[in-house]
Coordinates of C-alpha atoms in Angstrom, one line a residue:
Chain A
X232 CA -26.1 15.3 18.4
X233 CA -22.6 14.2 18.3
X234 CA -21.4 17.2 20.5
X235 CA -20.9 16.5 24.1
X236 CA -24.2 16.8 26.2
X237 CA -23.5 20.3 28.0
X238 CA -22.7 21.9 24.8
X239 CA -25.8 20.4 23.2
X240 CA -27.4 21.7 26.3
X241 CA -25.7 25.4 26.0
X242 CA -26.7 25.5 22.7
X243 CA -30.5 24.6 22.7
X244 CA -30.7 27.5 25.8
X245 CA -29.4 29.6 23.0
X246 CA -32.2 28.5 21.0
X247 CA -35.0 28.8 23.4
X248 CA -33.5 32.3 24.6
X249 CA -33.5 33.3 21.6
X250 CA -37.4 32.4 21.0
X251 CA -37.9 33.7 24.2
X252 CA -37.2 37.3 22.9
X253 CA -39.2 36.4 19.4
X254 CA -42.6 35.9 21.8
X255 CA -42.0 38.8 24.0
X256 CA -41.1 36.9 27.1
X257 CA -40.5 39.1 30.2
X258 CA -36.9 40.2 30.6
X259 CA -36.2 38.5 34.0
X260 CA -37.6 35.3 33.2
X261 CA -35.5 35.0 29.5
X262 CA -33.0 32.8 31.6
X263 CA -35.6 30.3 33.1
X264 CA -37.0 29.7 29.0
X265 CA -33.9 28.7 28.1
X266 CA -32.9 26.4 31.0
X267 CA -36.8 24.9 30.0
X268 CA -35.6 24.5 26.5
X269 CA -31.7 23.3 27.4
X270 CA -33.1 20.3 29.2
X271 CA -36.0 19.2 26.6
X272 CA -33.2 18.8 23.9
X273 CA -30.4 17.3 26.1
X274 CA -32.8 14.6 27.3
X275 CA -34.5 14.0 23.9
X276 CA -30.8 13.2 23.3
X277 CA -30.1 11.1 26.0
X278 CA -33.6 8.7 25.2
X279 CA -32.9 8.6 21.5
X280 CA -29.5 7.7 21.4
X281 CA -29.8 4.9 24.1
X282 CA -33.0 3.8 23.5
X283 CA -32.8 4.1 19.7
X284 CA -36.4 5.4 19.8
X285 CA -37.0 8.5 18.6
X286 CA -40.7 9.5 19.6
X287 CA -40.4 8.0 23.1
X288 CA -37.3 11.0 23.5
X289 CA -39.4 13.6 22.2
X290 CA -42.4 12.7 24.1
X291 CA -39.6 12.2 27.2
X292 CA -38.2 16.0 26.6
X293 CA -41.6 17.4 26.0
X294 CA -42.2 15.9 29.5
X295 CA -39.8 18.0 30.9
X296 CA -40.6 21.5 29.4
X297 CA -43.6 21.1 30.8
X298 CA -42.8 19.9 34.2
X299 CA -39.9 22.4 34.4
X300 CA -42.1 25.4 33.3
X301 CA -44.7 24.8 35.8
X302 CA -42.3 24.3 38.3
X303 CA -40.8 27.5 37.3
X304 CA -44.4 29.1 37.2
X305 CA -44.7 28.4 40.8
X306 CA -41.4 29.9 41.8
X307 CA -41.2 32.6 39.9
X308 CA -45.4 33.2 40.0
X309 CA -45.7 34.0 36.5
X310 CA -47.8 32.4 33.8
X311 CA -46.3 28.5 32.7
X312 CA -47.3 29.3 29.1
X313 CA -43.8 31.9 29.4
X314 CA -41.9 29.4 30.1
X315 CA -44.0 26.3 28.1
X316 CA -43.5 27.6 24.8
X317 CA -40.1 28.5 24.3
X318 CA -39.5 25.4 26.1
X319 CA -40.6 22.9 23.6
X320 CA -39.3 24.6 20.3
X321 CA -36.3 22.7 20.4
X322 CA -38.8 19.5 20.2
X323 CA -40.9 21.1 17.1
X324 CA -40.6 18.6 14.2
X325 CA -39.0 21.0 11.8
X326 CA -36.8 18.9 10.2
X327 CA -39.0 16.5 9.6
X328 CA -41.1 19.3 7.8
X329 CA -38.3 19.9 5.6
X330 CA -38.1 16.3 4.6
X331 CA -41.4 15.9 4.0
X332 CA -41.2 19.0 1.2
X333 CA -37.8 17.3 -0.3
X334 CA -39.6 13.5 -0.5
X335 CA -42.4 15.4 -2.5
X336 CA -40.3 17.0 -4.7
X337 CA -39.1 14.5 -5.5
X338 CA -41.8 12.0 -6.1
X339 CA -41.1 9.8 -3.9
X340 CA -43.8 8.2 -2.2
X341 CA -42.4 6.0 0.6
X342 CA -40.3 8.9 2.2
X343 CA -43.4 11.5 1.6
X344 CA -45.3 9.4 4.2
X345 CA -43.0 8.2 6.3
X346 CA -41.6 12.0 7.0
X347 CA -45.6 13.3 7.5
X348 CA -46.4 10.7 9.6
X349 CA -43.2 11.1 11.7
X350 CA -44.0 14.9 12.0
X351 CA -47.2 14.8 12.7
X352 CA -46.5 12.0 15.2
X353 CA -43.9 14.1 17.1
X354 CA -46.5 17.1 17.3
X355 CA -49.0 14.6 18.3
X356 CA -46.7 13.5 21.4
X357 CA -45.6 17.1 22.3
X358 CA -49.8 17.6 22.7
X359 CA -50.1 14.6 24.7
X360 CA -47.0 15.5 27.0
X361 CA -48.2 19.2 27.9
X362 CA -51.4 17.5 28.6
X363 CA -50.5 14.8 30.5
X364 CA -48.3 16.9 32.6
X365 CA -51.0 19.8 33.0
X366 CA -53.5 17.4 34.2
X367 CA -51.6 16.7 37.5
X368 CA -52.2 18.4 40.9
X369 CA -50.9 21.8 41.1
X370 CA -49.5 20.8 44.2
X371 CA -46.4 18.5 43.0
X372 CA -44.9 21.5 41.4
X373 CA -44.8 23.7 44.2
X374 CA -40.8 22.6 44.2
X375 CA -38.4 25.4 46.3
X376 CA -38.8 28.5 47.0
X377 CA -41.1 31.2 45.9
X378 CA -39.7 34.5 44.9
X379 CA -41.7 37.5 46.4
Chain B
X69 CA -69.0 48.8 43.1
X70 CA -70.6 49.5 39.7
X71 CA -71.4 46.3 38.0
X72 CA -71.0 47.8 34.2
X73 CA -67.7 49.3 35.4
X74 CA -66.3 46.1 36.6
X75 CA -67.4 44.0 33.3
X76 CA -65.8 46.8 31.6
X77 CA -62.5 46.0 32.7
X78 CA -63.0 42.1 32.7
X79 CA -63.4 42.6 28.8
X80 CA -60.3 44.6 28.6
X81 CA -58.0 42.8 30.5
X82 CA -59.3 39.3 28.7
X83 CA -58.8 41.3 25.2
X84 CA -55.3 42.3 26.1
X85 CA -54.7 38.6 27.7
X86 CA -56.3 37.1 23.9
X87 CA -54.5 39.7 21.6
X88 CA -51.1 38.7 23.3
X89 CA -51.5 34.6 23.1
X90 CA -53.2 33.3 26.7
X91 CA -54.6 30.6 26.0
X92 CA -58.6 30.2 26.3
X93 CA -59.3 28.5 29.7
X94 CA -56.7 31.1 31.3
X95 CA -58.6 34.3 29.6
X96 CA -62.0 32.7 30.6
X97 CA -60.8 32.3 34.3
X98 CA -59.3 35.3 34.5
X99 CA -62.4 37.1 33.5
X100 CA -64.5 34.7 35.7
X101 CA -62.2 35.7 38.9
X102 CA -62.1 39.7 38.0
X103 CA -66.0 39.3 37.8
X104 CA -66.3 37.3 40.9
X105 CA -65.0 40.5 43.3
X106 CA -68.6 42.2 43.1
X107 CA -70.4 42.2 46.2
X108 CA -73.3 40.8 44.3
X109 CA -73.6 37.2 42.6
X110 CA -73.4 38.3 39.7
X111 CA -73.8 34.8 37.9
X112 CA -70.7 36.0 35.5
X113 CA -70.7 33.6 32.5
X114 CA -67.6 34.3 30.0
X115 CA -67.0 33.0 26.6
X116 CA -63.9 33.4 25.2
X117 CA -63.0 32.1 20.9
X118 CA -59.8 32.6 19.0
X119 CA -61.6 36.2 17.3
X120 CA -63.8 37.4 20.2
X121 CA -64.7 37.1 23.6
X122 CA -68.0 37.5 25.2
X123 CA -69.1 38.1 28.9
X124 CA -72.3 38.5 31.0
X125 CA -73.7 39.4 34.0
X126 CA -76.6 39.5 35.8
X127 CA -77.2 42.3 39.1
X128 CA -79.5 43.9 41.1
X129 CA -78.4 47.1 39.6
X130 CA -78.0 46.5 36.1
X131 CA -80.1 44.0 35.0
X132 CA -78.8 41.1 32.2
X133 CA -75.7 43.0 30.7
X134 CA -73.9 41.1 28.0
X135 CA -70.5 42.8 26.6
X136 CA -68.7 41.4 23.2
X137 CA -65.3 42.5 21.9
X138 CA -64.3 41.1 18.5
X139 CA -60.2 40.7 18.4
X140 CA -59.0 41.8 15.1
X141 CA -54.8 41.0 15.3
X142 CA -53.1 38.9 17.4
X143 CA -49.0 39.2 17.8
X144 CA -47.6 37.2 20.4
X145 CA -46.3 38.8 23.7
X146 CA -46.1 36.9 26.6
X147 CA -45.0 39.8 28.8
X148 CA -48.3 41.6 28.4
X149 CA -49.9 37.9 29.6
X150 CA -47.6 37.7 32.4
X151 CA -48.4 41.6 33.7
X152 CA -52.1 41.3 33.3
X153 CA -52.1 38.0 35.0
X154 CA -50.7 39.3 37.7
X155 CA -52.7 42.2 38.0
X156 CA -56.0 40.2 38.1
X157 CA -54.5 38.3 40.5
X158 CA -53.5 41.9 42.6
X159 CA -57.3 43.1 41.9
X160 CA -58.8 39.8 43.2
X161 CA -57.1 39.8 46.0
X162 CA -58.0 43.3 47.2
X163 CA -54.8 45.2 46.5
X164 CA -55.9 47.6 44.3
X165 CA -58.6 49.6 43.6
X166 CA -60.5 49.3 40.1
X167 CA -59.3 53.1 39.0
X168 CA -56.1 52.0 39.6
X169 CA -56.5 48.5 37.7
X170 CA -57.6 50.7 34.7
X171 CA -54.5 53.2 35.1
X172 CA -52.1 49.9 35.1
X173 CA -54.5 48.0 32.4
X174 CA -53.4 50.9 30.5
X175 CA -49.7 50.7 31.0
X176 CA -50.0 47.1 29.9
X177 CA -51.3 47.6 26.7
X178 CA -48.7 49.8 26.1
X179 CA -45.7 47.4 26.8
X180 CA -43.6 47.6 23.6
X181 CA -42.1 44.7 21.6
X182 CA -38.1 44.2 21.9
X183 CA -36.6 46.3 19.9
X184 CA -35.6 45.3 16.1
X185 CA -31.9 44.9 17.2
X186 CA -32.8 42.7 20.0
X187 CA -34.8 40.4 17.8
X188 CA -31.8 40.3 15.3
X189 CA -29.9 38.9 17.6
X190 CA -32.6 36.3 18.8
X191 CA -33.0 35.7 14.9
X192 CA -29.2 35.3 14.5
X193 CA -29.0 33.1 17.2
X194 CA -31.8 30.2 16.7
X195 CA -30.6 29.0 12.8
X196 CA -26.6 28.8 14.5
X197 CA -27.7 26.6 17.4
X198 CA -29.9 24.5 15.6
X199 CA -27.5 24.3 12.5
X200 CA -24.7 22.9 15.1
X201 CA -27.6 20.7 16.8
X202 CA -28.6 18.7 13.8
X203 CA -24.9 18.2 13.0
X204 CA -23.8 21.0 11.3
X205 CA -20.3 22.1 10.9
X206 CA -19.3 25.6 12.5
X207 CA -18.9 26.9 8.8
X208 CA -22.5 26.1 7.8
X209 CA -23.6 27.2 11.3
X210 CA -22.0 30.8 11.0
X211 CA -24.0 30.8 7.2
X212 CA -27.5 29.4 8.5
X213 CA -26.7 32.9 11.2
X214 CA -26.1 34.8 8.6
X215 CA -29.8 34.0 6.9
X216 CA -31.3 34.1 10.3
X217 CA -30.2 37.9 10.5
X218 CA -31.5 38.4 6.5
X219 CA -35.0 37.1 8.2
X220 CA -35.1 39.6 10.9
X221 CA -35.6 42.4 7.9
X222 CA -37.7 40.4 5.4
X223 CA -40.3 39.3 8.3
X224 CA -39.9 43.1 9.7
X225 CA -40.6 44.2 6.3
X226 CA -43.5 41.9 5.5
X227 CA -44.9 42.6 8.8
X228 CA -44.5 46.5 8.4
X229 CA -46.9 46.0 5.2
X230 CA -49.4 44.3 6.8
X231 CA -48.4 40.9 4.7
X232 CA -51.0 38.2 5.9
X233 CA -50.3 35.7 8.1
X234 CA -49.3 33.1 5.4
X235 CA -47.9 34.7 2.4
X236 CA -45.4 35.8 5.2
X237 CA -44.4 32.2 6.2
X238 CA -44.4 31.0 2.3
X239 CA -41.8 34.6 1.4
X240 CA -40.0 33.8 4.7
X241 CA -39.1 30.3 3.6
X242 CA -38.8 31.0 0.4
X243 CA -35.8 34.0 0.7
X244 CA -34.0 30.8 3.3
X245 CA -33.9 28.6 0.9
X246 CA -32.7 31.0 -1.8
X247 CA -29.9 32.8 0.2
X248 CA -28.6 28.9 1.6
X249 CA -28.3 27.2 -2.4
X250 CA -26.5 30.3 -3.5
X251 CA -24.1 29.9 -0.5
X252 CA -23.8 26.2 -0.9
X253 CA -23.2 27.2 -5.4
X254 CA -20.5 29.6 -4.2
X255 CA -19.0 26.6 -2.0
X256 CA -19.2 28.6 1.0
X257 CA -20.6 26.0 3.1
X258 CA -20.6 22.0 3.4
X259 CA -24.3 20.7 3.6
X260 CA -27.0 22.7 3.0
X261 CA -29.9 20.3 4.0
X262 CA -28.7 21.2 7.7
X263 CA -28.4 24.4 7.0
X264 CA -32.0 24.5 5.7
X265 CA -33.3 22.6 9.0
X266 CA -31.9 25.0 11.0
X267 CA -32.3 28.0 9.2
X268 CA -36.2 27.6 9.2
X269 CA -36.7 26.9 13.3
X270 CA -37.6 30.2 13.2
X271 CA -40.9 30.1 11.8
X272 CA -42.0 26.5 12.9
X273 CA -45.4 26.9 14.2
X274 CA -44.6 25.5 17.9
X275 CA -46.5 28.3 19.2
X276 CA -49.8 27.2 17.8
X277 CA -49.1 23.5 18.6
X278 CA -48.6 24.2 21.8
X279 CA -51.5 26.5 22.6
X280 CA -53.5 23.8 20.4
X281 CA -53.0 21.0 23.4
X282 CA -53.7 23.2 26.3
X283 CA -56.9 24.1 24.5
X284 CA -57.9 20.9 23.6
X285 CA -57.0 19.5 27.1
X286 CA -59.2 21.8 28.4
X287 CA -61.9 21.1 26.3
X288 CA -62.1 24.8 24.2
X289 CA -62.7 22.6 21.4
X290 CA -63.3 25.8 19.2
X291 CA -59.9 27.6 19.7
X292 CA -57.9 24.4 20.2
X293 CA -59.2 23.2 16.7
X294 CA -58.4 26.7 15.3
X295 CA -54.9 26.2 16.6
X296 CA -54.5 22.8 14.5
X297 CA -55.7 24.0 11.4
X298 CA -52.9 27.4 11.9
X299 CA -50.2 24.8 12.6
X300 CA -51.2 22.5 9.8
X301 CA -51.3 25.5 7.6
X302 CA -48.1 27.5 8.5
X303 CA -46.2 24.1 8.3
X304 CA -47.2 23.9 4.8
X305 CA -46.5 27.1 3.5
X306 CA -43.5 27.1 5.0
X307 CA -42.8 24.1 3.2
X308 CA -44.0 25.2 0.1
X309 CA -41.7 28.7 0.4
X310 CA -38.6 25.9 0.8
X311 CA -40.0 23.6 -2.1
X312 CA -40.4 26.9 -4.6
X313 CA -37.4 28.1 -3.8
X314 CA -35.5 24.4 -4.4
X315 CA -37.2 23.9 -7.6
X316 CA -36.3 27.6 -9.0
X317 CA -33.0 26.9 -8.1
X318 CA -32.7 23.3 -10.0
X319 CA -33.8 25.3 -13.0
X320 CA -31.0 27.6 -12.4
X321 CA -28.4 26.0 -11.5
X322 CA -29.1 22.1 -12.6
X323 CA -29.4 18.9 -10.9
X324 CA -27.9 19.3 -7.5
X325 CA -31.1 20.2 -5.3
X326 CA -33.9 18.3 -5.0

């Protein structure tokens, strides 16, 4: 998080290209995951370290996967869910899994519940971003052009 | 058109659309739509759960025909969702024919995974940029890459035995954290909390959380709830790998872990 923001963002388009391949995505559309993903962890980046407030950036990135992979769903007419879910890795609390384990081992109480609740609050608010954003019309994605 | 014909190949494409990860409301559209083309109202009613999907019609010809298929494995591969929406999409629009949706059907559910060397890389590649993401230094990012590309053989292995679902996510995080506290005894590496963040992004269950709130928004109850209770679970075994492997270690090696 220290790096400077279009490293940060090179590197989580690593990530999400590289889950891309894990789930089988279709060759030509490896790029789009990753630009899906790049954004979701640069701007979860940008809200937590000048708002201080680390759900509202998750729940902020999450809201762009989703908006970017249905905007890339209509342009490049393929499923969102190819672009969706390689787009919100970056977002998945798995840190805060790991802390969890490490609070429990050990035995200490405060940290167990404070690490849980933080994960399963962050997985909460990636839920409640996809749906928010795949309740709207599909007509305020239909953004450029359409590739035949 | 024959009616049995045409709910034959609903089934199929909705059990190669399930098997691959769609998620529910898609599958049940997609059979709706293919079902739909007949010349007759055929009143198709589709039900679609995380291990089976069911569909009916009613026609002139055929009478009440109902059609279940059971799904047995499920690997994700988003390709074969993308081709088979798209040819539902080319059937219901008139395109093709339905022997020719069968021939492509079939070439669908052929479409390999990427090869083993392609994954390694993809495997390499996720624990280095999330090692340098949470704060990492290069020399524990290069490390964390170096279990990723250990993980490409121990899940190929596991999968290539038919290990079940969870025992594979409590080895997989288990071998990790063993490789990254042997490199961080040997003093090959600075942290190796980071390392151990980033070296299990891999096997985070974002697939099933994600899948879990388009279901849920949709209101499939069933497979959204399903979902949960996968993510929930693979969390926690993962965990549990990473916790074994900590505490074996702090037997081993003394007070330093944990």
């Amino acid at each position: 998080m220290n790096l400077p923001y279009f490293m940060q963002f090179f590197l989580a388009w690593i990530s999400s290209f590289g889950f891309a391949i894990l789930f089988n995505c279709p060759r030509k559309e490896l790029f789009a995951c990753g630009v899906c993903g790049g954004f979701a962890w640069v701007i979860y980046t940008f809200i937590y370290l000048s708002t201080i407030n680390e759900p509202f950036g998750v729940f902020v990135g999450a809201v762009a996967a989703a908006a970017l992979s249905r905007i890339f769903s209509y342009r490049h007419k393929a499923p969102s869910t190819v672009f969706l879910i390689p787009g919100v890795i970056p977002l998945v609390p798995g840190s805060q899994m790991y802390s969890t384990m490490k609070a429990v081992l050990s035995i200490n109480i405060y940290d167990t519940f404070l690490e849980a609740i933080k994960a399963l609050q962050f997985a909460g608010l990636i839920a409640l971003a996809i749906i928010l954003i795949f309740s709207l019309p599909y007509k305020y994605f239909e953004v450029g052009k359409q590739r035949d | 058109m024959d009616e049995k014909l045409l709910l034959d190949f609903a089934i199929s494409v909705g059990e190669i659309m399930l098997e691959s990860g769609a998620e529910t409301q898609r599958v049940e559209d997609t059979m709706e739509r293919i079902l739909s083309t007949s010349t007759y109202n055929l009143m198709p009613e589709t039900f679609v759960t995380p291990t089976g999907l069911f569909a009916g019609i009613t026609g002139p010809l055929s009478g009440s025909v109902t059609k279940v298929k059971r799904i047995q494995k499920r690997s994700i591969n988003l390709e074969k969702v993308s081709a088979a929406n798209e040819l539902s999409r080319d059937f219901v629009s008139g395109k093709i024919g339905l022997r020719e949706a069968f021939d492509r059907l079939n070439e669908i559910s052929l479409l390999p995974d990427y090869k083993l060397h392609i994954q390694l890389i993809a495997y390499t590649l996720i624990p280095f940029a999330f090692t340098l993401l949470f704060n990492g230094t290069i020399r524990d990012s290069i490390w964390a890459a170096s279990t990723g590309f250990i993980l490409t053989f121990v899940t190929d292995f596991l999968t290539r035995n038919k290990t079940a679902g969870f025992l594979k996510s409590f080895l997989c995080g288990l071998s990790i954290t063993i490789l990254v506290v042997i490199y961080y005894y040997l003093n090959m590496t600075d942290n190796y909390e980071i390392i151990i963040k980033g070296a299990i992004m891999p096997l985070v269950p974002g697939f099933a959380i994600t899948n879990a709130a388009r279901d849920i928004m949709y209101g499939d109850y069933i497979s959204g709830g399903a979902m949960i209770i996968d993510a929930a679970l693979t969390a926690v075994f993962v965990a549990a790998g990473v916790a074994t492997g900590l505490m074996f270690l702090h037997d081993m090696f003394g007070g330093v872990f944990v």
